[in-house]
mmCIF file of C-alpha atoms and ligand atoms in Angstrom:
data_model
loop_
_atom_site.group_PDB
_atom_site.id
_atom_site.type_symbol
_atom_site.label_atom_id
_atom_site.label_comp_id
_atom_site.label_asym_id
_atom_site.label_seq_id
_atom_site.Cartn_x
_atom_site.Cartn_y
_atom_site.Cartn_z
ATOM 1 C CA MET A 1 83.116 83.888 108.018
ATOM 2 C CA THR A 2 86.996 84.457 108.491
ATOM 3 C CA ASP A 3 87.601 87.504 110.849
ATOM 4 C CA PRO A 4 89.164 90.040 108.350
ATOM 5 C CA ILE A 5 92.797 90.851 108.109
ATOM 6 C CA THR A 6 92.843 94.504 109.441
ATOM 7 C CA GLY A 7 96.273 95.429 108.177
ATOM 8 C CA ILE A 8 99.908 95.281 108.827
ATOM 9 C CA HIS A 9 100.979 93.436 112.351
ATOM 10 C CA HIS A 10 104.829 94.357 111.771
ATOM 11 C CA ILE A 11 107.427 94.432 109.084
ATOM 12 C CA THR A 12 111.017 92.779 109.944
ATOM 13 C CA ALA A 13 113.997 93.877 108.054
ATOM 14 C CA ILE A 14 117.734 93.047 108.296
ATOM 15 C CA ALA A 15 120.493 95.456 109.739
ATOM 16 C CA ALA A 16 124.110 95.200 110.142
ATOM 17 C CA ASP A 17 125.011 97.125 113.446
ATOM 18 C CA THR A 18 122.725 96.760 116.418
ATOM 19 C CA GLN A 19 123.497 100.055 118.072
ATOM 20 C CA ARG A 20 123.289 102.124 115.063
ATOM 21 C CA SER A 21 119.912 100.643 114.154
ATOM 22 C CA ILE A 22 118.655 101.603 118.244
ATOM 23 C CA ASP A 23 120.497 105.125 117.859
ATOM 24 C CA PHE A 24 118.459 105.698 114.536
ATOM 25 C CA TYR A 25 114.894 104.449 115.214
ATOM 26 C CA THR A 26 114.987 105.757 118.654
ATOM 27 C CA GLY A 27 117.138 108.807 118.973
ATOM 28 C CA VAL A 28 116.191 110.143 115.117
ATOM 29 C CA LEU A 29 112.894 108.617 114.449
ATOM 30 C CA GLY A 30 111.611 108.879 118.089
ATOM 31 C CA LEU A 31 110.172 105.393 117.994
ATOM 32 C CA SER A 32 110.406 103.358 121.349
ATOM 33 C CA LEU A 33 112.482 99.950 121.391
ATOM 34 C CA VAL A 34 109.530 98.009 122.748
ATOM 35 C CA LYS A 35 111.249 94.744 123.002
ATOM 36 C CA LEU A 36 115.196 93.608 122.884
ATOM 37 C CA THR A 37 115.355 89.866 122.610
ATOM 38 C CA VAL A 38 117.401 87.350 120.434
ATOM 39 C CA ASN A 39 116.574 85.778 117.336
ATOM 40 C CA PHE A 40 114.464 82.665 118.177
ATOM 41 C CA ASP A 41 115.924 80.869 115.489
ATOM 42 C CA ASP A 42 119.683 82.007 116.217
ATOM 43 C CA PRO A 43 119.886 83.143 119.863
ATOM 44 C CA GLY A 44 123.672 84.417 119.089
ATOM 45 C CA THR A 45 122.071 87.460 117.340
ATOM 46 C CA TYR A 46 119.386 89.848 118.732
ATOM 47 C CA HIS A 47 115.876 90.530 117.569
ATOM 48 C CA LEU A 48 114.933 94.435 118.146
ATOM 49 C CA TYR A 49 111.368 95.456 117.966
ATOM 50 C CA PHE A 50 110.605 99.286 117.453
ATOM 51 C CA GLY A 51 107.241 100.641 117.520
ATOM 52 C CA ASP A 52 105.060 103.176 119.458
ATOM 53 C CA ALA A 53 105.197 103.478 123.390
ATOM 54 C CA ASP A 54 102.691 100.821 123.727
ATOM 55 C CA GLY A 55 104.275 98.412 121.066
ATOM 56 C CA ARG A 56 100.551 98.319 119.370
ATOM 57 C CA PRO A 57 100.405 96.169 116.321
ATOM 58 C CA GLY A 58 100.488 98.437 113.079
ATOM 59 C CA SER A 59 103.777 100.178 114.509
ATOM 60 C CA ILE A 60 106.048 97.616 114.937
ATOM 61 C CA LEU A 61 109.268 97.668 112.724
ATOM 62 C CA THR A 62 111.747 94.657 113.956
ATOM 63 C CA PHE A 63 115.346 94.117 112.858
ATOM 64 C CA PHE A 64 117.573 91.135 112.759
ATOM 65 C CA PRO A 65 120.751 92.650 113.295
ATOM 66 C CA PHE A 66 123.734 90.531 111.615
ATOM 67 C CA ALA A 67 126.995 91.826 112.329
ATOM 68 C CA MET A 68 128.733 91.951 108.971
ATOM 69 C CA ALA A 69 125.610 91.439 106.551
ATOM 70 C CA ALA A 70 126.395 92.478 103.229
ATOM 71 C CA PRO A 71 124.294 95.196 101.825
ATOM 72 C CA GLY A 72 121.323 94.009 99.870
ATOM 73 C CA ARG A 73 119.951 95.461 96.972
ATOM 74 C CA ALA A 74 116.782 96.539 96.122
ATOM 75 C CA GLY A 75 114.510 94.920 93.771
ATOM 76 C CA ALA A 76 111.436 92.574 93.327
ATOM 77 C CA GLY A 77 110.344 89.987 95.651
ATOM 78 C CA VAL A 78 110.361 91.941 98.451
ATOM 79 C CA VAL A 79 108.560 94.820 100.514
ATOM 80 C CA ASP A 80 110.297 97.716 99.002
ATOM 81 C CA THR A 81 109.291 100.585 101.273
ATOM 82 C CA THR A 82 107.670 100.726 104.632
ATOM 83 C CA THR A 83 105.741 104.008 105.114
ATOM 84 C CA PHE A 84 105.032 105.549 108.535
ATOM 85 C CA LEU A 85 102.299 107.795 109.172
ATOM 86 C CA VAL A 86 102.902 111.103 110.841
ATOM 87 C CA PRO A 87 100.346 114.081 112.020
ATOM 88 C CA ALA A 88 99.124 116.425 109.198
ATOM 89 C CA ASP A 89 101.595 119.385 108.741
ATOM 90 C CA SER A 90 104.798 117.892 110.289
ATOM 91 C CA LEU A 91 106.657 116.737 107.028
ATOM 92 C CA GLU A 92 108.410 120.242 107.010
ATOM 93 C CA ASP A 93 109.619 119.824 110.669
ATOM 94 C CA TRP A 94 110.684 116.208 109.645
ATOM 95 C CA ILE A 95 112.859 117.244 106.653
ATOM 96 C CA VAL A 96 114.523 119.822 109.119
ATOM 97 C CA LYS A 97 115.053 117.001 111.901
ATOM 98 C CA LEU A 98 116.216 114.417 109.568
ATOM 99 C CA GLU A 99 118.445 116.745 107.617
ATOM 100 C CA GLY A 100 119.864 117.840 110.849
ATOM 101 C CA HIS A 101 120.962 114.390 111.590
ATOM 102 C CA GLY A 102 122.401 114.000 107.999
ATOM 103 C CA VAL A 103 119.834 112.122 106.427
ATOM 104 C CA VAL A 104 119.070 112.970 102.838
ATOM 105 C CA THR A 105 115.125 113.475 102.220
ATOM 106 C CA GLN A 106 113.333 113.725 98.991
ATOM 107 C CA GLY A 107 110.022 115.344 98.672
ATOM 108 C CA PRO A 108 107.473 116.298 99.773
ATOM 109 C CA ASP A 109 105.891 114.622 97.126
ATOM 110 C CA GLU A 110 102.339 113.266 96.475
ATOM 111 C CA ARG A 111 100.944 109.875 96.155
ATOM 112 C CA PHE A 112 97.010 109.250 95.777
ATOM 113 C CA GLY A 113 96.682 112.781 97.182
ATOM 114 C CA GLN A 114 98.792 112.099 100.360
ATOM 115 C CA PRO A 115 101.990 114.322 100.736
ATOM 116 C CA PHE A 116 104.810 112.332 101.852
ATOM 117 C CA ILE A 117 108.797 112.381 102.066
ATOM 118 C CA ALA A 118 111.204 109.634 101.361
ATOM 119 C CA PHE A 119 114.791 108.873 102.708
ATOM 120 C CA THR A 120 116.796 105.617 103.858
ATOM 121 C CA ASP A 121 117.904 104.353 107.356
ATOM 122 C CA PRO A 122 121.651 103.819 107.809
ATOM 123 C CA ASP A 123 121.640 100.539 106.137
ATOM 124 C CA GLY A 124 119.757 101.924 103.029
ATOM 125 C CA LEU A 125 116.451 100.590 104.079
ATOM 126 C CA LYS A 126 113.875 102.565 102.034
ATOM 127 C CA LEU A 127 111.406 104.733 104.354
ATOM 128 C CA GLU A 128 108.791 107.335 103.750
ATOM 129 C CA LEU A 129 106.928 109.440 106.247
ATOM 130 C CA ALA A 130 103.141 110.125 104.906
ATOM 131 C CA ALA A 131 101.159 112.879 106.259
ATOM 132 C CA ALA A 132 97.556 111.938 108.040
ATOM 133 C CA ALA A 133 94.531 113.692 107.317
ATOM 134 C CA SER A 134 94.785 115.253 110.948
ATOM 135 C CA GLY A 135 96.744 115.389 114.131
ATOM 136 C CA ALA A 136 99.009 117.516 115.911
ATOM 137 C CA GLY A 137 102.773 117.181 116.953
ATOM 138 C CA ASP A 138 105.476 115.447 114.926
ATOM 139 C CA ALA A 139 105.415 111.574 116.645
ATOM 140 C CA ILE A 140 105.305 108.598 114.421
ATOM 141 C CA LEU A 141 101.761 107.247 114.654
ATOM 142 C CA GLY A 142 102.290 103.929 113.084
ATOM 143 C CA PHE A 143 102.659 102.505 109.820
ATOM 144 C CA ALA A 144 100.656 104.225 106.932
ATOM 145 C CA GLY A 145 101.684 101.162 104.726
ATOM 146 C CA ALA A 146 104.321 99.482 102.904
ATOM 147 C CA THR A 147 105.182 99.149 99.156
ATOM 148 C CA LEU A 148 105.190 95.615 97.959
ATOM 149 C CA TRP A 149 107.466 94.944 94.754
ATOM 150 C CA SER A 150 106.361 91.484 93.286
ATOM 151 C CA LEU A 151 107.894 89.380 91.001
ATOM 152 C CA ALA A 152 104.168 88.706 89.623
ATOM 153 C CA PRO A 153 102.157 91.568 90.407
ATOM 154 C CA ASP A 154 98.797 90.282 88.948
ATOM 155 C CA ARG A 155 99.064 87.124 91.315
ATOM 156 C CA THR A 156 100.125 89.252 94.278
ATOM 157 C CA LEU A 157 97.291 91.684 93.603
ATOM 158 C CA ARG A 158 94.740 88.682 93.234
ATOM 159 C CA LEU A 159 95.781 87.062 96.714
ATOM 160 C CA LEU A 160 95.566 90.300 98.500
ATOM 161 C CA THR A 161 92.212 91.022 96.861
ATOM 162 C CA GLU A 162 90.276 87.599 96.545
ATOM 163 C CA GLY A 163 92.490 86.055 99.182
ATOM 164 C CA LEU A 164 93.072 88.667 102.054
ATOM 165 C CA GLY A 165 90.195 90.668 101.625
ATOM 166 C CA TYR A 166 91.982 93.917 100.591
ATOM 167 C CA THR A 167 90.013 96.229 98.399
ATOM 168 C CA VAL A 168 91.598 98.407 95.561
ATOM 169 C CA THR A 169 91.266 101.884 96.211
ATOM 170 C CA GLY A 170 93.382 103.692 93.483
ATOM 171 C CA GLU A 171 95.844 103.397 90.402
ATOM 172 C CA GLU A 172 98.810 105.585 89.334
ATOM 173 C CA PRO A 173 101.095 104.616 86.743
ATOM 174 C CA GLY A 174 103.017 101.570 88.045
ATOM 175 C CA ARG A 175 101.262 101.424 91.182
ATOM 176 C CA THR A 176 98.086 100.138 92.968
ATOM 177 C CA ARG A 177 96.985 100.994 96.313
ATOM 178 C CA LEU A 178 94.807 98.664 98.338
ATOM 179 C CA ARG A 179 93.208 99.031 101.939
ATOM 180 C CA ALA A 180 92.552 96.383 104.268
ATOM 181 C CA ALA A 181 89.153 95.593 105.839
ATOM 182 C CA GLY A 182 88.192 97.020 109.213
ATOM 183 C CA ASP A 183 88.724 100.631 110.522
ATOM 184 C CA ALA A 184 92.089 100.315 111.967
ATOM 185 C CA ALA A 185 93.660 103.876 112.069
ATOM 186 C CA ILE A 186 97.146 102.546 111.224
ATOM 187 C CA GLY A 187 98.822 100.089 108.764
ATOM 188 C CA ARG A 188 95.762 99.537 106.361
ATOM 189 C CA HIS A 189 97.481 100.483 102.960
ATOM 190 C CA LEU A 190 99.498 98.442 100.709
ATOM 191 C CA ASP A 191 100.793 99.553 97.445
ATOM 192 C CA VAL A 192 101.915 97.064 95.009
ATOM 193 C CA ILE A 193 104.331 97.969 92.158
ATOM 194 C CA THR A 194 102.966 96.996 89.037
ATOM 195 C CA ALA A 195 105.695 97.279 86.695
ATOM 196 C CA THR A 196 107.249 93.672 85.623
ATOM 197 C CA GLY A 197 110.597 92.546 84.576
ATOM 198 C CA ALA A 198 112.383 93.765 87.464
ATOM 199 C CA THR A 199 115.615 92.679 88.757
ATOM 200 C CA ARG A 200 114.940 90.315 91.870
ATOM 201 C CA ALA A 201 115.976 91.778 95.309
ATOM 202 C CA ARG A 202 119.248 90.592 96.932
ATOM 203 C CA PRO A 203 118.683 89.911 100.651
ATOM 204 C CA GLY A 204 121.009 91.686 103.034
ATOM 205 C CA ALA A 205 121.433 94.509 105.392
ATOM 206 C CA GLY A 206 118.674 97.251 104.305
ATOM 207 C CA THR A 207 116.302 94.973 103.093
ATOM 208 C CA VAL A 208 112.817 93.881 104.331
ATOM 209 C CA HIS A 209 112.720 89.940 105.195
ATOM 210 C CA HIS A 210 108.997 89.626 105.513
ATOM 211 C CA ILE A 211 105.672 91.502 106.153
ATOM 212 C CA ALA A 212 103.364 90.251 108.721
ATOM 213 C CA PHE A 213 99.487 90.816 108.779
ATOM 214 C CA ARG A 214 97.270 91.271 111.965
ATOM 215 C CA VAL A 215 94.537 88.944 113.103
ATOM 216 C CA PRO A 216 92.654 89.353 116.342
ATOM 217 C CA ASP A 217 93.428 85.924 117.937
ATOM 218 C CA ASP A 218 94.237 82.341 117.558
ATOM 219 C CA VAL A 219 90.986 81.293 116.308
ATOM 220 C CA ALA A 220 90.983 83.759 113.580
ATOM 221 C CA GLN A 221 94.477 82.709 112.573
ATOM 222 C CA GLU A 222 93.405 78.993 112.439
ATOM 223 C CA ALA A 223 91.006 79.862 109.763
ATOM 224 C CA TRP A 224 93.355 81.864 107.728
ATOM 225 C CA ARG A 225 95.656 79.060 107.963
ATOM 226 C CA GLU A 226 93.140 76.619 106.517
ATOM 227 C CA LYS A 227 92.045 79.321 103.893
ATOM 228 C CA ILE A 228 95.777 79.877 102.926
ATOM 229 C CA ALA A 229 96.493 76.195 102.483
ATOM 230 C CA ALA A 230 93.115 75.914 100.602
ATOM 231 C CA LEU A 231 94.441 78.564 97.922
ATOM 232 C CA GLY A 232 97.368 76.124 97.182
ATOM 233 C CA TYR A 233 100.018 78.019 99.454
ATOM 234 C CA ASP A 234 102.670 75.877 101.466
ATOM 235 C CA VAL A 235 101.707 77.447 105.076
ATOM 236 C CA THR A 236 103.828 76.707 108.150
ATOM 237 C CA PRO A 237 102.167 75.406 111.416
ATOM 238 C CA VAL A 238 101.450 77.894 114.088
ATOM 239 C CA ILE A 239 104.686 79.212 115.800
ATOM 240 C CA ASP A 240 105.031 80.690 119.085
ATOM 241 C CA ARG A 241 106.808 83.971 118.802
ATOM 242 C CA GLN A 242 106.318 84.842 122.411
ATOM 243 C CA TYR A 243 104.619 88.313 121.688
ATOM 244 C CA PHE A 244 102.401 86.959 118.894
ATOM 245 C CA HIS A 245 101.701 83.411 117.260
ATOM 246 C CA SER A 246 102.594 83.347 113.641
ATOM 247 C CA ILE A 247 102.054 81.559 110.472
ATOM 248 C CA TYR A 248 104.198 81.994 107.120
ATOM 249 C CA PHE A 249 104.231 81.445 103.650
ATOM 250 C CA ARG A 250 105.536 82.793 100.452
ATOM 251 C CA GLU A 251 103.336 84.602 97.918
ATOM 252 C CA ARG A 252 103.524 83.939 94.467
ATOM 253 C CA GLY A 253 105.386 87.329 93.801
ATOM 254 C CA GLY A 254 108.301 85.891 96.092
ATOM 255 C CA ILE A 255 107.213 87.886 99.237
ATOM 256 C CA LEU A 256 107.387 86.269 102.457
ATOM 257 C CA PHE A 257 104.022 86.872 104.152
ATOM 258 C CA GLU A 258 103.363 86.125 107.905
ATOM 259 C CA ILE A 259 99.992 86.261 109.739
ATOM 260 C CA ALA A 260 100.374 87.384 113.404
ATOM 261 C CA THR A 261 97.862 87.634 116.148
ATOM 262 C CA ASP A 262 97.557 90.834 118.292
ATOM 263 C CA PRO A 263 97.737 89.071 121.529
ATOM 264 C CA PRO A 264 99.737 88.350 123.919
ATOM 265 C CA GLY A 265 101.571 91.431 122.845
ATOM 266 C CA PHE A 266 104.688 92.911 124.311
ATOM 267 C CA ALA A 267 103.621 93.464 127.898
ATOM 268 C CA VAL A 268 103.433 89.548 128.226
ATOM 269 C CA ASP A 269 106.963 89.380 129.932
ATOM 270 C CA GLU A 270 107.809 93.211 130.985
ATOM 271 C CA THR A 271 105.478 95.958 132.733
ATOM 272 C CA PRO A 272 104.363 98.332 130.052
ATOM 273 C CA HIS A 273 106.019 100.699 131.079
ATOM 274 C CA ARG A 274 109.558 99.002 131.298
ATOM 275 C CA LEU A 275 109.153 97.910 127.561
ATOM 276 C CA GLY A 276 112.595 97.181 125.849
ATOM 277 C CA THR A 277 114.687 98.084 129.084
ATOM 278 C CA ALA A 278 116.378 94.777 129.314
ATOM 279 C CA LEU A 279 117.081 91.485 127.341
ATOM 280 C CA MET A 280 114.178 89.416 127.385
ATOM 281 C CA LEU A 281 114.651 85.790 126.448
ATOM 282 C CA PRO A 282 111.918 83.139 126.146
ATOM 283 C CA ALA A 283 111.810 80.286 128.563
ATOM 284 C CA ARG A 284 113.573 77.744 126.636
ATOM 285 C CA TYR A 285 116.852 79.958 126.414
ATOM 286 C CA GLU A 286 116.637 81.580 130.002
ATOM 287 C CA ARG A 287 118.948 78.804 131.831
ATOM 288 C CA ASP A 288 121.544 79.899 129.202
ATOM 289 C CA ARG A 289 121.231 83.540 129.660
ATOM 290 C CA GLU A 290 124.613 84.427 130.698
ATOM 291 C CA ARG A 291 126.272 82.376 127.951
ATOM 292 C CA ILE A 292 123.782 84.077 125.327
ATOM 293 C CA GLU A 293 124.492 87.557 126.778
ATOM 294 C CA LYS A 294 128.193 87.291 126.561
ATOM 295 C CA ARG A 295 128.070 86.279 122.922
ATOM 296 C CA LEU A 296 126.005 89.373 121.910
ATOM 297 C CA PRO A 297 127.686 92.236 120.930
ATOM 298 C CA PRO A 298 127.538 95.128 123.676
ATOM 299 C CA VAL A 299 124.792 97.905 123.270
ATOM 300 C CA ARG A 300 123.598 100.854 124.908
ATOM 301 C CA LEU A 301 119.905 101.065 125.617
ATOM 302 C CA PRO A 302 117.621 104.225 125.186
ATOM 303 C CA GLY A 303 116.979 103.962 128.727
ATOM 304 C CA GLY A 304 120.543 104.149 129.585
ATOM 305 C CA GLY A 305 121.313 100.428 130.443
ATOM 306 C CA THR A 306 123.611 98.097 128.525
ATOM 307 C CA VAL A 307 123.314 94.536 127.381
ATOM 308 C CA GLY A 308 125.537 92.165 125.879
ATOM 309 C CA GLY A 309 129.296 91.711 125.825
HETATM 310 ZN ZN1 LIG B 401 107.525 88.340 111.796
#
């Protein structure tokens, strides 16, 4: 029996300006920069990880900032919207806060009985805040879920339910809601847009690159790798991403899926209270640190330090 997938591990999107993303996600949304590193496949660019203060799986939104990245276009074949969970009764405070930063908000509206507001980040990435059933304060708790806009919704739904262990919990016009197995408090929901005939999304700034699902360890991941290969998907070998281990495959609706392990986590190379305060490099790039850092655009970190340039 395969250990169940218990929800979203992280979501990765494309941005155009590193500083602007840091300022928005930490300064406006109040997330922590839990890791500043480079794109392991392209060390001339950053890879930013935002999340809760502990960098827990289920709270992690990451960005590849490509300077001069052309704006993408929403459409089918990608994760359309990323939804964060906030404490009950905090949406009105969030509207005031976001509007105070010049962010245009829509709502509150309701979906599957849950109130939410919608807005975009400075690159146009579609975001929502959905109210939890309880909780105090305003701080983002992690992901509520994500909305997948598939080129083949029937096939995406079949993979999620028959393959990845999700359960359908609701239907609204044009949208099906699913819930992951287990009892994780964050990141359990996925919505699949069921309309067909949509234009394909154009990758670029303000669009999601991939969504990662979480598994507890390497053994579970290997079991999932075998299962997904047996379902006929072209799945990569395990890749060491330093903070988790990853496999990738593209589902039939065009969306790039990843399955990532919870361990080792973001404290593997920084002490927990120092997360995101320095540029971290995997061992293979450490000897080139000076050259790599000089090529990266200079950025101010939330803690006051500077990196790059
Ligand atoms: Zn990823």
